[in-house]
Short mmCIF file of C-alpha atoms in Angstrom, two decimals:
data_model
loop_
_atom_site.label_atom_id
_atom_site.label_comp_id
_atom_site.label_asym_id
_atom_site.label_seq_id
_atom_site.Cartn_x
_atom_site.Cartn_y
_atom_site.Cartn_z
CA UNK A 1 38.87 3.35 -3.17
CA UNK A 2 36.23 6.11 -3.11
CA UNK A 3 37.03 9.24 -5.09
CA UNK A 4 37.25 12.58 -3.29
CA UNK A 5 33.81 13.99 -2.50
CA UNK A 6 32.53 17.54 -2.44
CA UNK A 7 31.24 17.47 1.12
CA UNK A 8 28.19 19.63 0.59
CA UNK A 9 24.96 17.99 1.71
CA UNK A 10 23.68 17.71 -1.85
CA UNK A 11 27.04 16.47 -3.09
CA UNK A 12 27.39 13.45 -0.84
CA UNK A 13 23.70 12.64 -0.93
CA UNK A 14 23.57 12.58 -4.72
CA UNK A 15 26.64 10.37 -4.91
CA UNK A 16 25.15 7.93 -2.39
CA UNK A 17 21.87 7.79 -4.30
CA UNK A 18 23.71 7.24 -7.58
CA UNK A 19 25.67 4.36 -6.06
CA UNK A 20 22.48 2.84 -4.64
CA UNK A 21 20.79 3.06 -8.05
CA UNK A 22 23.79 1.21 -9.55
CA UNK A 23 23.55 -1.54 -6.90
CA UNK A 24 26.89 -0.48 -5.41
CA UNK A 25 25.73 -0.72 -1.81
CA UNK A 26 29.10 -1.37 -0.19
CA UNK A 27 30.55 1.73 -1.86
CA UNK A 28 27.55 3.81 -0.75
CA UNK A 29 27.95 2.60 2.84
CA UNK A 30 31.69 3.29 2.79
CA UNK A 31 31.12 6.78 1.41
CA UNK A 32 28.76 7.64 4.28
CA UNK A 33 31.21 6.24 6.82
CA UNK A 34 33.91 8.51 5.36
CA UNK A 35 31.87 11.68 5.87
CA UNK A 36 33.29 14.21 8.35
CA UNK A 37 32.14 13.53 11.91
CA UNK A 38 30.26 16.82 12.01
CA UNK A 39 28.26 15.84 8.93
CA UNK A 40 27.55 12.38 10.31
CA UNK A 41 26.13 13.86 13.51
CA UNK A 42 24.07 16.51 11.70
CA UNK A 43 22.75 13.98 9.15
CA UNK A 44 22.29 11.06 11.58
CA UNK A 45 18.65 10.32 10.69
CA UNK A 46 19.15 10.70 6.93
CA UNK A 47 22.22 8.43 6.96
CA UNK A 48 20.32 5.91 9.08
CA UNK A 49 17.47 5.99 6.55
CA UNK A 50 19.74 5.40 3.55
CA UNK A 51 21.49 2.50 5.27
CA UNK A 52 18.10 1.12 6.29
CA UNK A 53 16.78 1.22 2.71
CA UNK A 54 19.79 -0.74 1.47
CA UNK A 55 19.27 -3.24 4.28
CA UNK A 56 15.63 -3.68 3.29
CA UNK A 57 16.52 -4.23 -0.37
CA UNK A 58 19.01 -6.89 0.70
CA UNK A 59 16.26 -8.58 2.74
CA UNK A 60 13.92 -8.50 -0.25
CA UNK A 61 16.50 -9.87 -2.72
CA UNK A 62 17.74 -13.01 -0.99
CA UNK A 63 17.32 -15.77 -3.59
CA UNK A 64 20.24 -16.87 -5.75
CA UNK A 65 19.55 -17.66 -9.44
CA UNK A 66 20.41 -21.30 -8.70
CA UNK A 67 17.85 -21.48 -5.89
CA UNK A 68 15.24 -19.80 -8.07
CA UNK A 69 15.80 -22.15 -10.98
CA UNK A 70 15.51 -25.16 -8.68
CA UNK A 71 12.12 -23.96 -7.37
CA UNK A 72 10.88 -23.30 -10.91
CA UNK A 73 11.87 -26.79 -12.08
CA UNK A 74 10.12 -28.39 -9.11
CA UNK A 75 6.86 -26.81 -10.28
CA UNK A 76 7.53 -26.84 -14.05
CA UNK A 77 10.07 -29.53 -15.01
CA UNK A 78 9.84 -28.47 -18.67
CA UNK A 79 11.18 -24.96 -17.98
CA UNK A 80 14.38 -24.21 -19.89
CA UNK A 81 17.20 -21.71 -19.40
CA UNK A 82 15.87 -19.82 -22.42
CA UNK A 83 12.42 -19.54 -20.81
CA UNK A 84 13.93 -18.31 -17.56
CA UNK A 85 16.04 -15.74 -19.43
CA UNK A 86 12.91 -14.51 -21.24
CA UNK A 87 10.97 -14.24 -17.96
CA UNK A 88 13.80 -12.11 -16.60
CA UNK A 89 13.83 -9.86 -19.70
CA UNK A 90 10.05 -9.48 -19.48
CA UNK A 91 10.32 -8.73 -15.73
CA UNK A 92 8.20 -11.72 -14.80
CA UNK A 93 11.18 -12.61 -12.59
CA UNK A 94 12.43 -9.58 -10.68
CA UNK A 95 16.12 -9.44 -9.87
CA UNK A 96 18.90 -6.97 -8.98
CA UNK A 97 22.67 -6.87 -9.25
CA UNK A 98 23.90 -5.92 -5.78
CA UNK A 99 27.64 -5.44 -5.28
CA UNK A 100 28.32 -7.40 -8.45
CA UNK A 101 26.14 -10.43 -7.63
CA UNK A 102 22.72 -11.31 -9.07
CA UNK A 103 19.93 -11.71 -6.52
CA UNK A 104 16.28 -12.59 -7.18
CA UNK A 105 13.39 -11.00 -5.33
CA UNK A 106 12.36 -13.41 -2.57
CA UNK A 107 8.79 -13.62 -3.98
CA UNK A 108 9.87 -13.84 -7.62
CA UNK A 109 9.15 -17.54 -8.16
CA UNK A 110 5.77 -17.35 -6.45
CA UNK A 111 4.98 -14.26 -8.54
CA UNK A 112 5.97 -16.10 -11.71
CA UNK A 113 2.93 -18.39 -11.36
CA UNK A 114 0.75 -15.26 -11.34
CA UNK A 115 2.45 -13.54 -14.28
CA UNK A 116 3.79 -16.06 -16.81
CA UNK A 117 1.63 -16.53 -19.91
CA UNK A 118 2.42 -20.26 -19.87
CA UNK A 119 0.35 -20.57 -16.68
CA UNK A 120 -2.72 -18.66 -17.85
CA UNK A 121 -5.10 -21.58 -17.22
CA UNK A 122 -4.14 -21.77 -13.54
CA UNK A 123 -4.37 -17.98 -13.22
CA UNK A 124 -7.89 -17.90 -14.68
CA UNK A 125 -9.07 -20.61 -12.29
CA UNK A 126 -7.79 -18.64 -9.31
CA UNK A 127 -9.38 -15.45 -10.63
CA UNK A 128 -12.74 -17.20 -10.98
CA UNK A 129 -12.58 -18.42 -7.39
CA UNK A 130 -11.85 -14.88 -6.15
CA UNK A 131 -14.67 -13.50 -8.28
CA UNK A 132 -17.20 -15.99 -6.89
CA UNK A 133 -16.34 -15.02 -3.31
CA UNK A 134 -16.61 -11.29 -3.90
CA UNK A 135 -19.80 -11.59 -5.92
CA UNK A 136 -21.43 -13.06 -2.81
CA UNK A 137 -20.71 -9.84 -0.86
CA UNK A 138 -22.04 -7.76 -3.76
CA UNK A 139 -25.32 -9.70 -3.95
CA UNK A 140 -25.67 -9.52 -0.18
CA UNK A 141 -25.40 -5.72 -0.26
CA UNK A 142 -27.72 -5.29 -3.23
CA UNK A 143 -30.56 -6.83 -1.22
CA UNK A 144 -30.53 -3.69 0.95
CA UNK A 145 -32.00 -0.39 -0.27
CA UNK A 146 -29.51 2.47 -0.63
CA UNK A 147 -30.01 5.96 0.76
CA UNK A 148 -29.76 9.09 -1.39
CA UNK A 149 -25.94 8.91 -1.25
CA UNK A 150 -25.72 5.30 -2.37
CA UNK A 151 -24.94 3.97 1.13
CA UNK A 152 -26.50 0.72 2.33
CA UNK A 153 -26.26 -2.26 4.69
CA UNK A 154 -24.85 -0.74 7.89
CA UNK A 155 -23.03 -3.13 10.24
CA UNK A 156 -21.57 -2.72 13.74
CA UNK A 157 -18.01 -4.05 13.94
CA UNK A 158 -15.92 -4.93 17.00
CA UNK A 159 -12.18 -5.48 16.50
CA UNK A 160 -9.14 -6.21 18.68
CA UNK A 161 -5.69 -5.21 17.47
CA UNK A 162 -2.48 -6.46 19.07
CA UNK A 163 1.24 -5.87 18.61
CA UNK A 164 3.97 -7.89 20.32
CA UNK A 165 7.62 -6.83 20.42
CA UNK A 166 10.06 -9.72 20.76
CA UNK A 167 11.94 -10.18 24.02
CA UNK A 168 15.34 -8.47 24.34
CA UNK A 169 15.07 -6.50 21.09
CA UNK A 170 16.04 -3.46 23.17
CA UNK A 171 17.89 -3.41 26.49
CA UNK A 172 16.03 -3.85 29.77
CA UNK A 173 14.46 -0.59 30.93
CA UNK A 174 14.34 1.11 27.50
CA UNK A 175 11.07 2.65 26.33
CA UNK A 176 9.27 1.21 23.32
CA UNK A 177 7.16 3.65 21.27
CA UNK A 178 4.33 2.04 19.30
CA UNK A 179 1.80 3.36 16.73
CA UNK A 180 -1.16 1.19 15.63
CA UNK A 181 -4.09 1.77 13.23
CA UNK A 182 -7.48 3.18 14.19
CA UNK A 183 -10.54 3.93 12.01
CA UNK A 184 -11.56 7.47 11.14
CA UNK A 185 -14.97 8.96 10.43
CA UNK A 186 -16.04 9.32 6.83
CA UNK A 187 -19.18 8.76 4.81
CA UNK A 188 -18.96 4.99 5.29
CA UNK A 189 -17.61 4.82 8.86
CA UNK A 190 -19.13 6.39 11.98
CA UNK A 191 -19.74 5.93 15.73
CA UNK A 192 -16.08 5.07 16.28
CA UNK A 193 -15.19 4.15 19.85
CA UNK A 194 -12.09 2.92 21.69
CA UNK A 195 -13.56 0.23 23.93
CA UNK A 196 -10.49 -0.79 25.95
CA UNK A 197 -6.67 -0.94 25.95
CA UNK A 198 -4.00 -2.63 28.04
CA UNK A 199 -1.94 0.57 28.30
CA UNK A 200 -2.58 4.34 28.32
CA UNK A 201 -3.46 5.58 24.83
CA UNK A 202 -2.74 8.79 22.92
CA UNK A 203 -4.92 9.30 19.85
CA UNK A 204 -3.37 10.87 16.75
CA UNK A 205 -3.96 14.55 16.04
CA UNK A 206 -3.75 16.10 12.58
CA UNK A 207 -2.19 13.12 10.79
CA UNK A 208 -3.74 11.43 7.77
CA UNK A 209 -2.66 8.14 9.35
CA UNK A 210 -5.14 7.65 12.19
CA UNK A 211 -3.45 5.86 15.06
CA UNK A 212 -3.42 4.70 18.64
CA UNK A 213 -0.07 5.45 20.31
CA UNK A 214 1.29 3.57 23.35
CA UNK A 215 4.55 3.31 25.26
CA UNK A 216 5.98 0.58 27.47
CA UNK A 217 9.24 -0.15 29.26
CA UNK A 218 10.93 -3.31 28.01
CA UNK A 219 11.70 -6.04 30.55
CA UNK A 220 14.61 -8.45 30.14
CA UNK A 221 13.59 -11.84 28.80
CA UNK A 222 9.96 -10.85 28.18
CA UNK A 223 8.06 -9.85 25.03
CA UNK A 224 6.09 -6.60 25.28
CA UNK A 225 2.39 -6.82 24.49
CA UNK A 226 0.15 -4.00 23.25
CA UNK A 227 -3.57 -4.48 22.72
CA UNK A 228 -6.75 -2.48 22.28
CA UNK A 229 -10.34 -3.08 21.22
CA UNK A 230 -12.49 -0.67 19.24
CA UNK A 231 -15.87 -0.58 17.52
CA UNK A 232 -17.43 1.34 14.67
CA UNK A 233 -20.32 1.26 12.21
CA UNK A 234 -19.50 0.62 8.55
CA UNK A 235 -21.54 0.46 5.34
CA UNK A 236 -21.30 -0.43 1.66
CA UNK A 237 -21.41 2.36 -0.93
CA UNK A 238 -21.95 2.11 -4.65
CA UNK A 239 -23.27 4.51 -7.29
CA UNK A 240 -23.92 3.05 -10.72
CA UNK A 241 -21.97 4.59 -13.58
CA UNK A 242 -25.07 5.72 -15.47
CA UNK A 243 -26.33 7.53 -12.38
CA UNK A 244 -22.99 9.26 -11.88
CA UNK A 245 -22.93 10.38 -15.52
CA UNK A 246 -26.33 12.00 -15.04
CA UNK A 247 -25.35 13.65 -11.73
CA UNK A 248 -21.84 14.96 -12.45
CA UNK A 249 -21.30 18.69 -12.90
CA UNK A 250 -18.34 20.75 -14.24
CA UNK A 251 -15.49 21.04 -11.76
CA UNK A 252 -14.93 24.24 -9.83
CA UNK A 253 -11.21 24.40 -10.54
CA UNK A 254 -10.65 27.36 -8.22
CA UNK A 255 -11.43 25.36 -5.09
CA UNK A 256 -8.42 24.56 -2.92
CA UNK A 257 -9.52 20.93 -2.59
CA UNK A 258 -9.67 20.56 -6.37
CA UNK A 259 -6.13 21.89 -6.73
CA UNK A 260 -4.83 19.68 -3.92
CA UNK A 261 -6.21 16.44 -5.34
CA UNK A 262 -5.26 17.07 -8.96
CA UNK A 263 -1.67 18.03 -8.08
CA UNK A 264 1.53 16.24 -7.15
CA UNK A 265 2.17 14.34 -3.93
CA UNK A 266 5.82 13.33 -4.09
CA UNK A 267 7.35 10.86 -4.45
CA UNK A 268 4.57 8.56 -5.71
CA UNK A 269 1.97 10.84 -7.30
CA UNK A 270 3.79 12.94 -9.88
CA UNK A 271 1.97 14.44 -12.88
CA UNK A 272 4.28 14.68 -15.91
CA UNK A 273 3.98 15.20 -19.64
CA UNK A 274 4.29 11.41 -19.98
CA UNK A 275 1.43 10.65 -17.55
CA UNK A 276 -0.77 13.24 -19.28
CA UNK A 277 0.00 11.75 -22.69
CA UNK A 278 -0.71 8.22 -21.48
CA UNK A 279 -3.98 9.22 -19.81
CA UNK A 280 -5.10 11.06 -22.96
CA UNK A 281 -4.20 8.07 -25.10
CA UNK A 282 -6.35 5.83 -22.87
CA UNK A 283 -9.48 8.03 -22.89
CA UNK A 284 -9.24 9.31 -26.46
CA UNK A 285 -11.90 11.92 -27.22
CA UNK A 286 -14.03 11.15 -24.15
CA UNK A 287 -14.76 14.29 -22.08
CA UNK A 288 -17.03 13.06 -19.28
CA UNK A 289 -14.90 12.61 -16.10
CA UNK A 290 -16.97 9.61 -14.91
CA UNK A 291 -16.36 7.75 -18.16
CA UNK A 292 -12.73 8.89 -18.31
CA UNK A 293 -12.07 7.53 -14.81
CA UNK A 294 -13.78 4.26 -15.72
CA UNK A 295 -11.64 3.93 -18.84
CA UNK A 296 -8.47 4.42 -16.77
CA UNK A 297 -9.74 1.83 -14.27
CA UNK A 298 -10.46 -0.74 -17.00
CA UNK A 299 -7.15 -0.10 -18.75
CA UNK A 300 -5.20 -0.85 -15.56
CA UNK A 301 -7.38 -3.85 -14.66
CA UNK A 302 -6.74 -5.51 -18.02
CA UNK A 303 -2.96 -4.95 -18.08
CA UNK A 304 -1.51 -5.16 -14.59
CA UNK A 305 -2.11 -8.40 -12.64
CA UNK A 306 -1.54 -8.71 -8.92
CA UNK A 307 1.85 -9.90 -7.65
CA UNK A 308 3.56 -9.87 -4.28
CA UNK A 309 5.27 -6.54 -3.70
CA UNK A 310 8.67 -5.39 -2.60
CA UNK A 311 8.86 -3.17 0.45
CA UNK A 312 7.25 0.13 -0.53
CA UNK A 313 10.02 2.13 1.14
CA UNK A 314 12.54 0.78 -1.40
CA UNK A 315 10.62 1.91 -4.53
CA UNK A 316 11.22 5.45 -5.76
CA UNK A 317 7.92 5.92 -7.61
CA UNK A 318 5.16 3.33 -7.48
CA UNK A 319 3.29 4.11 -10.74
CA UNK A 320 6.55 4.07 -12.70
CA UNK A 321 7.35 0.71 -11.09
CA UNK A 322 3.99 -0.77 -12.20
CA UNK A 323 4.35 0.52 -15.76
CA UNK A 324 7.92 -0.80 -16.03
CA UNK A 325 7.32 -4.21 -14.44
CA UNK A 326 3.85 -5.03 -15.76
CA UNK A 327 2.30 -5.89 -12.39
CA UNK A 328 1.47 -4.37 -9.00
CA UNK A 329 -0.20 -5.08 -5.71
CA UNK A 330 -3.25 -3.19 -4.43
CA UNK A 331 -1.43 -0.05 -3.31
CA UNK A 332 0.74 0.15 -6.40
CA UNK A 333 -2.16 0.02 -8.88
CA UNK A 334 -4.17 2.42 -6.69
CA UNK A 335 -1.36 4.96 -6.98
CA UNK A 336 -1.17 4.41 -10.74
CA UNK A 337 -4.93 5.02 -11.00
CA UNK A 338 -4.72 8.16 -8.86
CA UNK A 339 -1.82 9.53 -10.91
CA UNK A 340 -3.48 8.92 -14.27
CA UNK A 341 -6.89 10.37 -13.37
CA UNK A 342 -5.23 13.40 -11.76
CA UNK A 343 -3.35 13.82 -15.03
CA UNK A 344 -6.77 14.39 -16.64
CA UNK A 345 -7.80 16.95 -14.02
CA UNK A 346 -10.00 14.50 -12.09
CA UNK A 347 -9.46 14.69 -8.30
CA UNK A 348 -8.49 11.39 -6.67
CA UNK A 349 -7.04 10.42 -3.32
CA UNK A 350 -5.76 7.46 -1.35
CA UNK A 351 -7.59 5.42 1.26
CA UNK A 352 -6.41 2.26 2.99
CA UNK A 353 -6.52 0.10 6.07
CA UNK A 354 -7.67 -3.48 6.43
CA UNK A 355 -10.03 -5.71 4.49
CA UNK A 356 -12.11 -7.65 7.04
CA UNK A 357 -14.03 -10.07 4.83
CA UNK A 358 -15.01 -13.38 6.46
CA UNK A 359 -11.94 -15.67 6.32
CA UNK A 360 -9.96 -13.00 4.43
CA UNK A 361 -8.51 -10.43 6.85
CA UNK A 362 -5.53 -8.55 5.47
CA UNK A 363 -4.01 -5.17 4.65
CA UNK A 364 -5.59 -3.43 1.69
CA UNK A 365 -5.37 -0.15 -0.27
CA UNK A 366 -7.87 1.54 -2.56
CA UNK A 367 -8.80 5.05 -3.73
CA UNK A 368 -11.57 7.62 -3.91
CA UNK A 369 -12.50 9.69 -6.96
CA UNK A 370 -14.20 13.07 -6.71
CA UNK A 371 -17.03 13.99 -9.05
CA UNK A 372 -18.51 17.49 -8.79
CA UNK A 373 -22.14 17.36 -7.70
CA UNK A 374 -21.65 13.93 -6.12
CA UNK A 375 -18.59 14.04 -3.87
CA UNK A 376 -15.97 11.39 -3.12
CA UNK A 377 -16.76 7.95 -4.57
CA UNK A 378 -14.78 4.82 -3.51
CA UNK A 379 -12.71 3.04 -6.19
CA UNK A 380 -11.05 -0.33 -5.57
CA UNK A 381 -8.70 -0.80 -8.51
CA UNK A 382 -7.23 -4.06 -7.23
CA UNK A 383 -10.55 -5.80 -6.58
CA UNK A 384 -11.72 -4.80 -10.05
CA UNK A 385 -8.94 -6.89 -11.61
CA UNK A 386 -10.57 -10.15 -10.51
CA UNK A 387 -13.78 -9.19 -12.29
CA UNK A 388 -12.76 -7.84 -15.70
CA UNK A 389 -15.61 -8.24 -18.19
CA UNK A 390 -18.24 -8.82 -15.49
CA UNK A 391 -20.71 -6.53 -13.66
CA UNK A 392 -18.44 -6.73 -10.61
CA UNK A 393 -15.73 -4.80 -12.44
CA UNK A 394 -17.96 -1.73 -12.77
CA UNK A 395 -19.10 -2.21 -9.18
CA UNK A 396 -15.59 -1.64 -7.83
CA UNK A 397 -14.99 1.19 -10.29
CA UNK A 398 -17.53 3.32 -8.41
CA UNK A 399 -18.11 1.43 -5.19
CA UNK A 400 -16.75 -0.64 -2.35
CA UNK A 401 -18.06 -3.42 -0.12
CA UNK A 402 -18.61 -2.90 3.60
CA UNK A 403 -15.88 -5.24 4.82
CA UNK A 404 -13.30 -2.51 5.43
CA UNK A 405 -11.54 -0.72 8.25
CA UNK A 406 -10.23 2.51 6.76
CA UNK A 407 -7.51 4.17 8.85
CA UNK A 408 -5.49 6.13 6.26
CA UNK A 409 -6.67 8.99 4.06
CA UNK A 410 -3.30 9.79 2.47
CA UNK A 411 0.20 8.41 1.99
CA UNK A 412 3.50 9.14 3.74
CA UNK A 413 2.15 11.54 6.35
CA UNK A 414 3.89 12.25 9.64
CA UNK A 415 2.74 10.09 12.51
CA UNK A 416 1.27 11.62 15.65
CA UNK A 417 3.08 11.82 18.04
CA UNK A 418 5.93 12.29 15.58
CA UNK A 419 8.30 9.41 14.88
CA UNK A 420 12.03 10.21 14.78
CA UNK A 421 13.47 7.43 12.59
CA UNK A 422 12.44 6.13 9.18
CA UNK A 423 9.25 4.11 9.30
CA UNK A 424 9.15 0.42 8.42
CA UNK A 425 6.41 1.42 5.95
CA UNK A 426 7.07 4.90 4.55
CA UNK A 427 3.99 5.04 2.29
CA UNK A 428 1.11 3.21 3.94
CA UNK A 429 0.19 2.35 7.53
CA UNK A 430 -1.46 -0.94 8.53
CA UNK A 431 0.57 -3.32 10.75
CA UNK A 432 1.91 -0.55 12.99
CA UNK A 433 5.26 1.10 13.70
CA UNK A 434 7.74 0.64 16.54
CA UNK A 435 10.88 2.49 17.58
CA UNK A 436 13.10 3.20 20.57
CA UNK A 437 15.59 5.98 21.27
CA UNK A 438 18.30 4.47 19.03
CA UNK A 439 16.27 3.62 15.95
CA UNK A 440 13.33 2.07 14.17
CA UNK A 441 12.39 -1.54 14.91
CA UNK A 442 11.67 -3.45 11.71
CA UNK A 443 9.04 -6.16 11.14
CA UNK A 444 11.43 -8.99 12.02
CA UNK A 445 11.53 -7.78 15.65
CA UNK A 446 7.77 -7.70 16.27
CA UNK A 447 4.46 -8.95 14.95
CA UNK A 448 0.92 -7.58 14.92
CA UNK A 449 -2.55 -8.70 13.99
CA UNK A 450 -6.19 -7.74 13.77
CA UNK A 451 -9.02 -9.95 15.02
CA UNK A 452 -12.61 -9.29 13.99
CA UNK A 453 -14.66 -10.15 17.07
CA UNK A 454 -18.05 -9.50 15.47
CA UNK A 455 -19.83 -7.93 12.50
CA UNK A 456 -23.50 -7.43 13.30
CA UNK A 457 -26.22 -6.10 11.02
CA UNK A 458 -27.76 -2.85 12.26
CA UNK A 459 -31.51 -3.14 12.06
CA UNK A 460 -33.45 0.07 11.40
#
């Protein structure tokens, strides 16, 4: 039985959030169903979002402890209950109590092989393999002379992106609304062109998530296909640390851009007394912002290995999550880096899209750090982790390879045209977004992909 509720907006919302934090999902759902009809109508989208978040957490935490233990023993027959209990305490195995029952994160066993100290030898072998691959791209770029801004090795890229909505996900005759990623112009990307599309296209306006928008009417029994091809020129950029140290100037702290990119961006970039204290502890007495940022980068690289991530929309604050759990994927450590350097008064911002390396096409997130007198310098915190203690680590501290398609220059922005319901990805934007008039369509109702048709060297 749910206790009487003060039916102010803040009252019911706080109680629902408290119940969700306690893992009492059924009680939270029942509370929202008991709201007055007027409140339910007025708060339709917010209630839908809260129910959706609980649904996504349930989808992420689907493994029973018995199933998890069985998978662990198949790989490591010597594992004991005491070892498993320790891995849980140390958050090497992520789990939640939902409605009184323990559930493990669906990727928890796979993540264990990346995180457990008992498997360090296997982890180092995998790290070496990743390092060898990325070093090849670095050496390839270094054969090309850089211009005065540290940019080199321009390539012309042609890409086709597709998104297919499953048949009968929505009723026949209903309109599907679809947003998909598109590159934007920056120092490393230019000459961007939409080459073709299978439906009329609306390009985004004013959003930090750069998109192609299409609509289509669903037909009974048939999947709905969206596709477009685009091209752009892209280059590598790297500025050596010693050069940056010589070039950097004192920040003009009165500039609006400085204030914007050293401030908060809720809910994932929040500067607090704790983040300031941690950042200061990491850099000690160092005053140079280039060296401070590098020290933050190295500190994260050495402490927080990669692991498969939960849905971003279900995590309240990404940097806090990384610090508490001892691991993070590319976007999570990028947000930790941004938060910590901003805590020192160093401007930093998000950038993301796709990595388009040969035989390694996937979503990826990184950052940019601003140094007065130089401008915005790319910073790939996640790639640096595979190269700790090598020259490649410092390369990704102040540089990035050319195999990128950057489409996002911030997190959690409104889509254009605006989306009504909660996004499948509320922080980043890479696979696309789909909705119809009655709600968001989640990843299990559609699939998307990016195909690199060609990457050709641009000869001067």
